[in-house]
Amino acid sequence: MTEAERLTRRWLDECVLALGLCPFAAPVLRDKSLRIVVSEASNAAQQLRDFEQELAFLQRVPEAEVSTTLLVYDTGLEDFMLFLERLEQCQGRLQRAGLEGVIQLASFHPHYLFAGEPEQALSHYTNRSPRPIIHLLREDMLGKAIARYPDTQDIPPNNIALLEEMGAERVIDLWQRV
């Protein structure tokens, strides 16, 4: 297991699961259908190829075997603005492949900032991870999970309220440890 995968799994366990930030994460981790792929690519062309390879993989493999993928970029996307540019390029590739409505992208980054939020807002930590990550979600799987979970629109504000209740010092300490 690479260091990037180890850190990602630790973040999933100690932040995402322990705090309940994603109610859909536990079953996927429990049944081991989460795939974590670490990209060592440091240039745009290879980063995009790695993304396209994962898109193709998800089309070949049944959901029961791999329900969702975290594509972790170990190098080359440390700058958040560059990461957002690459994410936009990946979204374009997803659309050109005709997979919009089949695969949905979510994103996480060590320096994640929501537009319009103060830089010190704890809300950013809901999408902060040890390494840049593009999460490829199967929309069918996501739809089934949402159908079983009432009030999905409450997840983001509840997560923000939890982090604010914890306080900046505890939140920052937890993410730095992970």
Backbone as ProteinMPNN parsed JSONL, in Angstrom:
{"seq_chain_A": "MTEAERLTRRWLDECVLALGLCPFAAPVLRDKSLRIVVSEASNAAQQLRDFEQELAFLQRVPEAEVSTTLLVYDTGLEDFMLFLERLEQCQGRLQRAGLEGVIQLASFHPHYLFAGEPEQALSHYTNRSPRPIIHLLREDMLGKAIARYPDTQDIPPNNIALLEEMGAERVIDLWQRV", "coords_chain_A": {"N_chain_A": [[0.846, -1.173, 0.0], [0.591, 2.187, -0.88], [1.901, 5.286, 0.464], [0.147, 7.411, -0.018], [-2.302, 6.045, -0.339], [-2.527, 4.883, 2.18], [-2.75, 7.172, 3.829], [-5.133, 8.188, 2.8], [-6.967, 6.172, 3.473], [-6.776, 6.358, 6.239], [-7.788, 8.942, 6.643], [-10.406, 8.505, 5.725], [-11.291, 6.702, 7.717], [-10.819, 8.093, 10.206], [-11.814, 10.665, 9.931], [-13.981, 10.982, 7.935], [-15.657, 8.669, 8.425], [-15.609, 8.423, 11.298], [-16.617, 10.888, 12.122], [-18.965, 10.88, 10.818], [-19.398, 12.171, 8.372], [-20.16, 11.414, 5.819], [-22.92, 9.67, 5.161], [-23.113, 7.553, 3.435], [-20.73, 6.263, 3.192], [-19.877, 4.222, 5.012], [-21.162, 1.625, 4.425], [-19.966, 1.013, 1.926], [-17.289, 0.882, 2.553], [-17.367, -1.18, 4.38], [-18.264, -3.386, 2.859], [-16.185, -3.575, 1.184], [-16.169, -2.556, -1.431], [-15.158, -0.237, -2.325], [-12.822, 1.326, -4.353], [-9.517, 2.341, -4.361], [-7.365, 4.244, -6.147], [-4.139, 5.195, -6.847], [-2.646, 7.812, -8.435], [0.403, 8.519, -9.841], [1.062, 10.418, -11.588], [2.488, 13.388, -12.848], [1.982, 15.235, -14.734], [-0.383, 16.94, -16.855], [-1.418, 15.494, -19.089], [-0.969, 12.756, -18.467], [-2.322, 12.602, -16.028], [-4.956, 13.006, -16.843], [-5.215, 10.788, -18.513], [-5.065, 8.756, -16.605], [-7.447, 9.251, -15.256], [-9.303, 8.734, -17.343], [-8.777, 6.021, -17.734], [-9.748, 4.995, -15.362], [-12.44, 5.616, -15.592], [-13.091, 3.911, -17.744], [-12.534, 1.467, -16.533], [-14.526, 1.338, -14.529], [-16.72, 1.008, -16.168], [-16.38, -1.536, -17.118], [-16.376, -3.262, -14.926], [-18.5, -4.921, -12.636], [-20.902, -3.31, -10.459], [-21.238, -4.56, -7.986], [-18.762, -5.55, -7.477], [-16.935, -3.356, -7.609], [-17.953, -0.465, -6.348], [-17.492, 2.235, -6.273], [-14.949, 4.731, -6.897], [-12.028, 6.182, -5.58], [-9.884, 8.36, -6.935], [-6.761, 9.121, -6.359], [-4.503, 11.696, -6.424], [-1.194, 11.744, -6.192], [0.97, 13.413, -6.732], [1.654, 16.579, -8.308], [-0.784, 18.002, -8.31], [-1.006, 19.744, -6.186], [-1.592, 22.44, -5.914], [-4.544, 24.154, -5.406], [-6.128, 25.59, -7.278], [-5.147, 24.682, -9.734], [-5.878, 22.031, -9.454], [-8.705, 22.308, -9.531], [-8.957, 23.125, -12.169], [-8.082, 20.788, -13.482], [-10.066, 19.042, -12.595], [-12.28, 20.144, -13.888], [-11.521, 19.599, -16.515], [-11.623, 16.816, -16.402], [-14.356, 16.472, -15.975], [-15.282, 17.371, -18.438], [-14.248, 15.336, -20.075], [-15.684, 13.201, -19.099], [-18.267, 13.911, -19.937], [-17.884, 13.933, -22.745], [-17.422, 11.253, -23.117], [-19.92, 10.296, -22.879], [-20.949, 9.669, -20.418], [-22.23, 11.173, -18.55], [-24.645, 11.334, -16.071], [-24.333, 8.712, -15.604], [-21.904, 8.348, -14.302], [-20.804, 10.295, -11.622], [-18.929, 13.068, -10.463], [-17.095, 13.879, -7.559], [-15.182, 15.984, -5.399], [-12.144, 16.357, -3.521], [-9.661, 17.939, -1.551], [-6.507, 18.905, -0.107], [-6.413, 21.651, 0.375], [-8.957, 22.635, 0.058], [-11.393, 25.008, -0.854], [-14.473, 26.513, -0.545], [-16.213, 28.482, -2.832], [-16.999, 31.833, -2.106], [-17.067, 31.489, 0.616], [-15.686, 32.472, 3.785], [-12.133, 32.388, 4.175], [-11.23, 31.13, 6.524], [-13.337, 29.544, 7.288], [-14.859, 26.694, 8.708], [-16.306, 25.02, 7.131], [-14.922, 24.315, 4.82], [-13.437, 22.114, 5.522], [-15.055, 19.922, 5.226], [-14.597, 18.969, 2.733], [-11.922, 18.536, 2.636], [-8.968, 16.671, 2.24], [-6.215, 14.319, 2.628], [-4.694, 14.133, 0.268], [-5.068, 15.341, -3.14], [-8.178, 14.393, -4.523], [-10.294, 12.803, -6.836], [-13.463, 11.724, -6.855], [-15.154, 9.119, -8.22], [-18.345, 8.361, -8.719], [-20.856, 5.946, -9.066], [-23.877, 6.672, -10.496], [-26.274, 5.196, -10.302], [-25.825, 3.627, -8.007], [-25.521, 5.671, -6.153], [-28.045, 6.824, -6.284], [-29.631, 4.745, -5.19], [-28.604, 4.708, -2.584], [-29.287, 7.273, -1.691], [-32.047, 7.077, -1.767], [-32.516, 5.521, 0.453], [-31.827, 7.157, 2.48], [-33.097, 9.644, 4.401], [-33.722, 13.11, 3.801], [-31.346, 14.2, 2.438], [-30.468, 16.716, 1.748], [-29.886, 17.908, 4.112], [-27.403, 17.035, 4.896], [-24.912, 18.523, 4.204], [-25.271, 21.077, 5.738], [-25.547, 19.972, 8.314], [-23.077, 18.716, 8.66], [-21.369, 20.93, 8.643], [-22.297, 22.268, 10.91], [-21.582, 20.372, 12.859], [-18.746, 20.445, 12.679], [-18.304, 23.107, 13.401], [-19.268, 23.037, 15.996], [-17.374, 21.356, 17.127], [-15.18, 23.024, 17.028], [-12.574, 25.189, 15.853], [-9.891, 24.624, 16.619], [-9.874, 21.865, 17.382], [-10.805, 20.655, 15.002], [-8.89, 21.428, 13.069], [-6.625, 20.292, 14.25], [-7.29, 17.536, 14.134], [-7.435, 17.08, 11.295], [-4.803, 17.738, 10.629], [-3.388, 15.731, 11.957], [-4.194, 13.543, 10.531]], "CA_chain_A": [[0.0, 0.0, 0.0], [1.377, 3.414, -0.946], [1.667, 6.274, 1.523], [-1.063, 8.155, -0.372], [-3.463, 5.213, -0.026], [-2.588, 4.747, 3.646], [-3.284, 8.432, 4.349], [-6.531, 8.291, 2.373], [-7.744, 5.249, 4.315], [-6.8, 6.925, 7.592], [-8.74, 10.059, 6.566], [-11.743, 7.912, 5.657], [-11.626, 6.13, 9.025], [-10.764, 9.009, 11.342], [-12.574, 11.901, 9.672], [-15.247, 10.764, 7.236], [-16.497, 7.71, 9.164], [-15.691, 8.723, 12.727], [-17.47, 12.063, 12.316], [-20.228, 10.68, 10.104], [-19.541, 13.208, 7.347], [-20.859, 10.851, 4.669], [-23.693, 8.512, 5.613], [-23.046, 6.502, 2.431], [-19.378, 5.708, 3.147], [-19.677, 3.018, 5.828], [-21.465, 0.359, 3.737], [-18.997, 0.784, 0.845], [-16.039, 0.445, 3.187], [-17.629, -2.458, 5.037], [-18.317, -4.482, 1.876], [-14.914, -3.501, 0.446], [-16.382, -2.264, -2.852], [-14.469, 1.02, -2.642], [-11.514, 1.165, -5.012], [-8.627, 3.499, -4.241], [-6.318, 4.199, -7.159], [-3.209, 6.302, -6.659], [-1.968, 8.265, -9.652], [1.714, 9.148, -9.613], [1.269, 11.32, -12.719], [2.782, 14.771, -12.469], [1.633, 16.144, -15.833], [-1.805, 16.947, -17.187], [-1.787, 14.43, -20.022], [-1.029, 11.474, -17.76], [-3.39, 12.687, -15.024], [-6.214, 12.805, -17.561], [-5.243, 9.383, -18.943], [-5.399, 7.957, -15.424], [-8.88, 9.443, -15.049], [-10.019, 8.006, -18.392], [-8.624, 4.589, -17.464], [-10.654, 4.633, -14.269], [-13.788, 5.634, -16.185], [-13.227, 2.681, -18.519], [-12.571, 0.359, -15.575], [-15.852, 1.293, -13.906], [-17.688, 0.524, -17.15], [-16.154, -2.969, -17.33], [-16.489, -4.038, -13.698], [-19.834, -4.781, -12.032], [-21.021, -2.494, -9.246], [-21.082, -5.42, -6.811], [-17.318, -5.73, -7.25], [-16.394, -2.018, -7.329], [-19.097, 0.444, -6.399], [-17.056, 3.623, -6.408], [-13.497, 4.862, -6.926], [-11.306, 7.402, -5.217], [-8.665, 8.526, -7.715], [-5.922, 9.963, -5.517], [-3.347, 12.233, -7.147], [-0.12, 11.864, -5.201], [1.85, 14.532, -7.077], [1.284, 17.389, -9.455], [-2.013, 18.797, -8.175], [-1.014, 20.327, -4.85], [-2.223, 23.754, -6.021], [-5.994, 23.946, -5.48], [-6.68, 26.138, -8.521], [-4.776, 23.734, -10.779], [-6.74, 20.875, -9.236], [-10.035, 22.64, -10.058], [-8.834, 23.111, -13.631], [-8.027, 19.38, -13.892], [-11.405, 18.502, -12.335], [-13.125, 20.618, -14.991], [-11.135, 18.822, -17.69], [-12.164, 15.466, -16.197], [-15.807, 16.573, -16.207], [-15.436, 17.432, -19.891], [-13.985, 13.992, -20.611], [-16.836, 12.396, -18.688], [-19.361, 14.275, -20.843], [-17.559, 13.468, -24.101], [-17.539, 9.792, -23.111], [-21.336, 9.959, -22.793], [-21.181, 9.055, -19.106], [-22.956, 12.063, -17.656], [-25.834, 10.612, -15.67], [-23.891, 7.364, -15.245], [-20.849, 8.592, -13.313], [-20.792, 11.651, -11.076], [-17.655, 13.377, -9.833], [-16.995, 14.698, -6.352], [-13.769, 16.336, -5.268], [-11.562, 16.613, -2.203], [-8.303, 18.49, -1.71], [-5.98, 19.397, 1.177], [-6.623, 23.105, 0.517], [-10.276, 22.89, -0.512], [-12.066, 26.246, -0.477], [-15.747, 26.752, -1.215], [-16.351, 29.859, -3.314], [-17.897, 32.681, -1.336], [-16.923, 31.236, 2.055], [-14.456, 33.038, 4.343], [-11.015, 31.44, 4.109], [-11.1, 30.402, 7.786], [-14.56, 28.803, 7.588], [-14.666, 25.258, 8.914], [-17.018, 24.293, 6.066], [-13.955, 23.804, 3.847], [-12.911, 20.825, 5.981], [-15.917, 18.825, 4.784], [-14.04, 18.492, 1.469], [-10.458, 18.476, 2.712], [-8.42, 15.322, 2.291], [-4.748, 14.369, 2.691], [-4.178, 14.313, -1.096], [-6.148, 15.658, -4.078], [-8.958, 13.203, -4.869], [-11.508, 12.863, -7.634], [-14.306, 10.586, -6.491], [-16.023, 8.695, -9.307], [-19.495, 7.683, -8.12], [-21.873, 5.412, -9.978], [-25.126, 7.359, -10.157], [-27.271, 4.212, -9.868], [-25.515, 3.296, -6.617], [-25.806, 6.87, -5.378], [-29.505, 6.944, -6.231], [-30.133, 3.762, -4.219], [-28.207, 5.155, -1.246], [-30.09, 8.461, -1.366], [-33.425, 6.627, -1.525], [-32.579, 4.957, 1.801], [-31.424, 8.161, 3.461], [-33.991, 10.807, 4.347], [-33.219, 14.48, 3.965], [-29.947, 14.347, 2.025], [-30.112, 18.138, 1.686], [-29.419, 18.315, 5.44], [-26.049, 16.537, 5.172], [-23.891, 19.587, 4.288], [-25.373, 21.969, 6.895], [-25.285, 19.213, 9.544], [-21.622, 18.536, 8.752], [-20.777, 22.225, 9.013], [-22.657, 22.495, 12.316], [-20.745, 19.476, 13.656], [-17.377, 20.969, 12.72], [-18.319, 24.344, 14.185], [-19.425, 22.627, 17.397], [-16.06, 20.833, 17.545], [-14.286, 24.162, 17.158], [-11.472, 25.253, 14.892], [-8.676, 23.978, 17.116], [-10.03, 20.403, 17.287], [-10.936, 20.272, 13.598], [-7.581, 21.594, 12.426], [-5.742, 19.281, 14.833], [-7.659, 16.24, 13.574], [-7.016, 16.995, 9.891], [-3.341, 17.741, 10.563], [-2.928, 14.407, 12.379], [-4.498, 12.598, 9.454]], "C_chain_A": [[0.898, 1.246, 0.0], [1.047, 4.33, 0.234], [0.375, 7.058, 1.249], [-2.322, 7.342, -0.064], [-3.626, 5.06, 1.482], [-3.2, 5.998, 4.263], [-4.765, 8.595, 4.0], [-7.407, 7.39, 3.235], [-7.838, 5.768, 5.756], [-7.798, 8.082, 7.665], [-10.169, 9.535, 6.528], [-12.181, 7.412, 7.034], [-11.801, 7.191, 10.103], [-11.526, 10.314, 11.148], [-13.948, 11.587, 9.098], [-16.168, 9.839, 8.03], [-16.684, 8.109, 10.616], [-16.611, 9.905, 13.005], [-18.824, 11.917, 11.614], [-20.463, 11.7, 9.003], [-20.263, 12.712, 6.093], [-21.606, 9.599, 5.108], [-23.629, 7.33, 4.647], [-21.708, 5.766, 2.442], [-19.244, 4.367, 3.866], [-20.007, 1.723, 5.085], [-20.442, 0.006, 2.651], [-17.66, 0.317, 1.42], [-16.207, -0.924, 3.83], [-17.624, -3.612, 4.028], [-17.11, -4.477, 0.931], [-15.096, -3.272, -1.059], [-15.819, -0.905, -3.261], [-13.119, 0.692, -3.261], [-10.749, 2.464, -4.804], [-7.491, 3.293, -5.228], [-5.437, 5.416, -6.943], [-2.509, 6.585, -7.985], [-0.672, 8.956, -9.241], [2.006, 10.187, -10.687], [1.5, 12.749, -12.246], [2.458, 15.749, -13.595], [0.178, 15.927, -16.241], [-2.206, 15.78, -18.073], [-1.923, 13.092, -19.303], [-2.119, 11.482, -16.687], [-4.752, 12.433, -15.671], [-6.332, 11.372, -18.083], [-5.618, 8.476, -17.774], [-6.894, 8.06, -15.111], [-9.685, 8.638, -16.074], [-9.915, 6.493, -18.194], [-9.572, 4.149, -16.357], [-12.106, 4.667, -14.733], [-14.049, 4.329, -16.932], [-13.339, 1.471, -17.585], [-13.959, 0.223, -14.955], [-16.932, 0.81, -14.877], [-17.569, -0.984, -17.359], [-16.502, -3.827, -16.121], [-17.873, -3.839, -13.078], [-19.802, -3.996, -10.722], [-20.817, -3.326, -7.98], [-19.612, -5.629, -6.464], [-16.648, -4.409, -6.863], [-17.543, -1.034, -7.466], [-18.686, 1.882, -6.681], [-15.534, 3.679, -6.327], [-13.054, 6.214, -6.39], [-10.015, 7.403, -6.03], [-7.829, 9.575, -6.991], [-4.704, 10.403, -6.327], [-2.253, 12.543, -6.131], [0.79, 13.055, -5.476], [1.221, 15.342, -8.207], [0.036, 18.241, -9.323], [-2.127, 19.406, -6.774], [-1.685, 21.699, -4.821], [-3.726, 23.567, -6.26], [-6.587, 24.462, -6.789], [-6.341, 25.231, -9.716], [-5.634, 22.474, -10.674], [-8.139, 21.13, -9.799], [-10.043, 22.658, -11.586], [-8.841, 21.665, -14.142], [-9.396, 18.712, -13.69], [-12.361, 18.905, -13.455], [-12.804, 19.859, -16.276], [-11.679, 17.389, -17.595], [-13.667, 15.453, -16.436], [-16.098, 16.632, -17.699], [-15.218, 16.075, -20.54], [-15.141, 13.047, -20.286], [-18.008, 12.65, -19.641], [-19.107, 13.753, -22.253], [-17.662, 11.944, -24.218], [-18.998, 9.346, -23.02], [-21.715, 9.351, -21.454], [-21.816, 9.997, -18.093], [-24.294, 11.399, -17.348], [-25.547, 9.165, -15.3], [-22.855, 7.445, -14.131], [-20.94, 10.053, -12.901], [-19.45, 11.862, -10.381], [-17.861, 14.209, -8.572], [-15.508, 14.961, -6.15], [-13.401, 16.677, -3.83], [-10.131, 17.069, -2.415], [-7.817, 18.99, -0.356], [-6.248, 20.878, 1.436], [-7.981, 23.522, -0.031], [-10.862, 24.184, 0.044], [-13.367, 26.35, -1.259], [-15.816, 28.222, -1.607], [-17.347, 30.607, -2.441], [-17.821, 32.477, 0.167], [-15.652, 31.921, 2.56], [-13.364, 31.967, 4.389], [-10.881, 30.583, 5.371], [-12.323, 29.554, 8.138], [-14.271, 27.308, 7.708], [-15.38, 24.419, 7.855], [-16.058, 23.682, 5.052], [-13.47, 22.405, 4.22], [-13.815, 19.66, 5.589], [-15.41, 18.226, 3.474], [-12.515, 18.491, 1.466], [-10.008, 17.048, 2.957], [-6.894, 15.413, 2.301], [-4.077, 14.608, 1.337], [-5.357, 14.733, -1.982], [-6.846, 14.378, -4.533], [-10.116, 13.597, -5.785], [-12.256, 11.571, -7.347], [-15.251, 10.308, -7.649], [-17.133, 7.838, -8.709], [-20.422, 7.166, -9.208], [-23.213, 6.04, -9.566], [-26.227, 6.395, -9.734], [-27.081, 3.87, -8.398], [-25.872, 4.472, -5.706], [-27.316, 7.061, -5.221], [-30.122, 5.995, -5.219], [-29.819, 4.201, -2.791], [-29.049, 6.351, -0.796], [-31.527, 8.069, -1.042], [-33.596, 6.073, -0.111], [-32.277, 5.986, 2.89], [-32.348, 9.371, 3.363], [-33.216, 12.127, 4.463], [-31.736, 14.647, 3.614], [-29.516, 15.808, 1.964], [-29.599, 18.645, 3.035], [-27.977, 17.903, 5.729], [-25.036, 17.674, 5.239], [-24.069, 20.522, 5.491], [-25.133, 21.245, 8.229], [-23.787, 18.995, 9.743], [-20.938, 19.829, 9.201], [-21.07, 22.519, 10.482], [-21.811, 21.621, 13.24], [-19.326, 20.027, 13.792], [-17.301, 22.251, 13.533], [-18.479, 24.048, 15.672], [-18.11, 22.082, 17.953], [-15.079, 21.974, 17.807], [-13.076, 24.041, 16.251], [-10.245, 24.486, 15.364], [-8.751, 22.456, 16.974], [-10.091, 19.926, 15.837], [-9.576, 20.326, 12.911], [-6.605, 20.551, 12.951], [-6.028, 17.9, 14.242], [-7.166, 16.096, 12.13], [-5.495, 17.0, 9.776], [-2.766, 16.387, 10.979], [-3.119, 13.375, 11.267], [-3.657, 12.952, 8.236]], "O_chain_A": [[1.844, 1.341, 0.783], [0.032, 4.154, 0.908], [-0.396, 7.334, 2.168], [-3.307, 7.897, 0.424], [-4.743, 5.104, 1.997], [-4.072, 5.9, 5.126], [-5.551, 9.084, 4.812], [-8.478, 7.806, 3.678], [-8.875, 5.624, 6.405], [-8.559, 8.194, 8.625], [-11.044, 10.058, 7.218], [-13.305, 7.668, 7.465], [-12.797, 7.197, 10.825], [-11.844, 10.994, 12.124], [-14.966, 11.897, 9.716], [-17.324, 10.179, 8.28], [-17.811, 8.128, 11.112], [-17.309, 9.921, 14.018], [-19.717, 12.743, 11.803], [-21.608, 12.057, 8.726], [-20.902, 13.494, 5.39], [-20.986, 8.575, 5.395], [-24.044, 6.225, 4.995], [-21.565, 4.746, 1.769], [-18.563, 3.469, 3.371], [-19.199, 0.795, 5.11], [-20.095, -1.162, 2.479], [-16.988, -0.537, 0.842], [-15.281, -1.734, 3.819], [-17.063, -4.675, 4.292], [-17.034, -5.279, -0.001], [-14.287, -3.731, -1.864], [-15.984, -0.475, -4.402], [-12.369, -0.132, -2.736], [-11.273, 3.552, -5.044], [-6.754, 2.309, -5.159], [-5.931, 6.541, -6.863], [-1.87, 5.712, -8.571], [-0.666, 9.857, -8.403], [3.086, 10.777, -10.697], [0.801, 13.251, -11.365], [2.637, 16.957, -13.437], [-0.404, 14.869, -16.001], [-3.23, 15.142, -17.83], [-2.899, 12.373, -19.516], [-2.771, 10.461, -16.467], [-5.594, 11.73, -15.112], [-7.425, 10.805, -18.095], [-6.397, 7.537, -17.936], [-7.526, 7.07, -14.745], [-10.637, 7.944, -15.715], [-10.873, 5.768, -18.462], [-10.133, 3.054, -16.411], [-12.912, 3.837, -14.313], [-15.105, 3.716, -16.771], [-14.139, 0.566, -17.822], [-14.501, -0.879, -14.868], [-17.948, 0.262, -14.45], [-18.541, -1.638, -17.735], [-16.882, -4.988, -16.271], [-18.363, -2.712, -13.003], [-18.817, -4.017, -9.984], [-20.268, -2.825, -6.999], [-19.262, -5.855, -5.306], [-15.882, -4.356, -5.9], [-18.045, -0.798, -8.565], [-19.451, 2.651, -7.263], [-14.903, 2.787, -5.76], [-13.637, 7.25, -6.709], [-9.153, 6.546, -5.835], [-8.149, 10.764, -7.009], [-3.966, 9.57, -6.851], [-2.366, 13.468, -5.328], [1.327, 13.647, -4.54], [0.375, 14.851, -8.955], [-0.187, 19.126, -10.149], [-3.229, 19.559, -6.249], [-2.279, 22.078, -3.811], [-4.126, 22.896, -7.212], [-7.472, 23.818, -7.352], [-7.171, 25.043, -10.605], [-6.062, 21.92, -11.686], [-8.701, 20.265, -10.47], [-11.021, 22.253, -12.215], [-9.524, 21.354, -15.118], [-9.827, 17.911, -14.52], [-13.161, 18.09, -13.914], [-13.708, 19.514, -17.038], [-12.137, 16.825, -18.589], [-14.19, 14.515, -17.039], [-17.051, 16.013, -18.174], [-15.942, 15.71, -21.467], [-15.522, 12.206, -21.1], [-18.66, 11.71, -20.095], [-20.006, 13.196, -22.885], [-17.955, 11.416, -25.291], [-19.284, 8.15, -23.076], [-22.69, 8.605, -21.359], [-21.93, 9.661, -16.914], [-24.994, 10.952, -18.256], [-26.404, 8.473, -14.752], [-22.92, 6.707, -13.148], [-21.129, 10.935, -13.739], [-18.903, 10.937, -9.782], [-18.69, 15.118, -8.532], [-14.671, 14.23, -6.679], [-14.201, 17.195, -3.051], [-9.466, 16.631, -3.354], [-8.618, 19.45, 0.458], [-6.303, 21.308, 2.588], [-8.136, 24.637, -0.528], [-10.833, 24.427, 1.25], [-13.367, 26.283, -2.488], [-15.511, 29.101, -0.801], [-18.401, 30.081, -2.085], [-18.449, 33.221, 0.92], [-14.647, 31.954, 1.85], [-13.644, 30.789, 4.616], [-10.46, 29.429, 5.289], [-12.338, 28.909, 9.186], [-13.531, 26.739, 6.906], [-15.085, 23.233, 7.702], [-16.355, 22.633, 4.48], [-13.134, 21.605, 3.347], [-13.373, 18.512, 5.62], [-15.757, 17.093, 3.14], [-11.893, 18.45, 0.405], [-10.585, 16.32, 3.765], [-6.339, 16.473, 2.014], [-3.01, 15.218, 1.271], [-6.513, 14.51, -1.621], [-6.191, 13.397, -4.885], [-10.817, 14.58, -5.546], [-11.744, 10.474, -7.569], [-16.057, 11.163, -8.017], [-16.887, 6.724, -8.248], [-20.73, 7.88, -10.162], [-23.619, 5.938, -8.408], [-27.044, 6.743, -8.882], [-28.044, 3.826, -7.632], [-26.448, 4.292, -4.633], [-27.795, 7.419, -4.144], [-31.025, 6.376, -4.474], [-30.658, 4.084, -1.898], [-29.47, 6.419, 0.359], [-32.153, 8.651, -0.156], [-34.684, 6.144, 0.46], [-32.452, 5.713, 4.078], [-32.37, 10.049, 2.336], [-32.193, 12.215, 5.142], [-30.964, 15.18, 4.411], [-28.332, 16.111, 2.111], [-28.952, 19.691, 3.099], [-27.387, 18.37, 6.703], [-24.344, 17.794, 6.251], [-23.099, 20.749, 6.214], [-24.583, 21.829, 9.163], [-23.287, 19.081, 10.865], [-20.037, 19.807, 10.039], [-20.189, 22.97, 11.214], [-21.371, 22.082, 14.293], [-18.773, 20.068, 14.891], [-16.341, 22.461, 14.274], [-17.891, 24.731, 16.511], [-17.775, 22.319, 19.114], [-14.245, 21.888, 18.709], [-12.619, 22.944, 15.928], [-9.625, 23.769, 14.577], [-7.803, 21.828, 16.502], [-9.494, 18.907, 15.49], [-9.168, 19.372, 12.249], [-5.835, 19.983, 12.176], [-5.098, 17.176, 13.889], [-6.545, 15.09, 11.788], [-4.949, 16.326, 8.902], [-1.765, 15.942, 10.416], [-2.31, 12.463, 11.095], [-3.751, 12.285, 7.206]]}, "name": "protein", "num_of_chains": 1, "seq": "MTEAERLTRRWLDECVLALGLCPFAAPVLRDKSLRIVVSEASNAAQQLRDFEQELAFLQRVPEAEVSTTLLVYDTGLEDFMLFLERLEQCQGRLQRAGLEGVIQLASFHPHYLFAGEPEQALSHYTNRSPRPIIHLLREDMLGKAIARYPDTQDIPPNNIALLEEMGAERVIDLWQRV"}
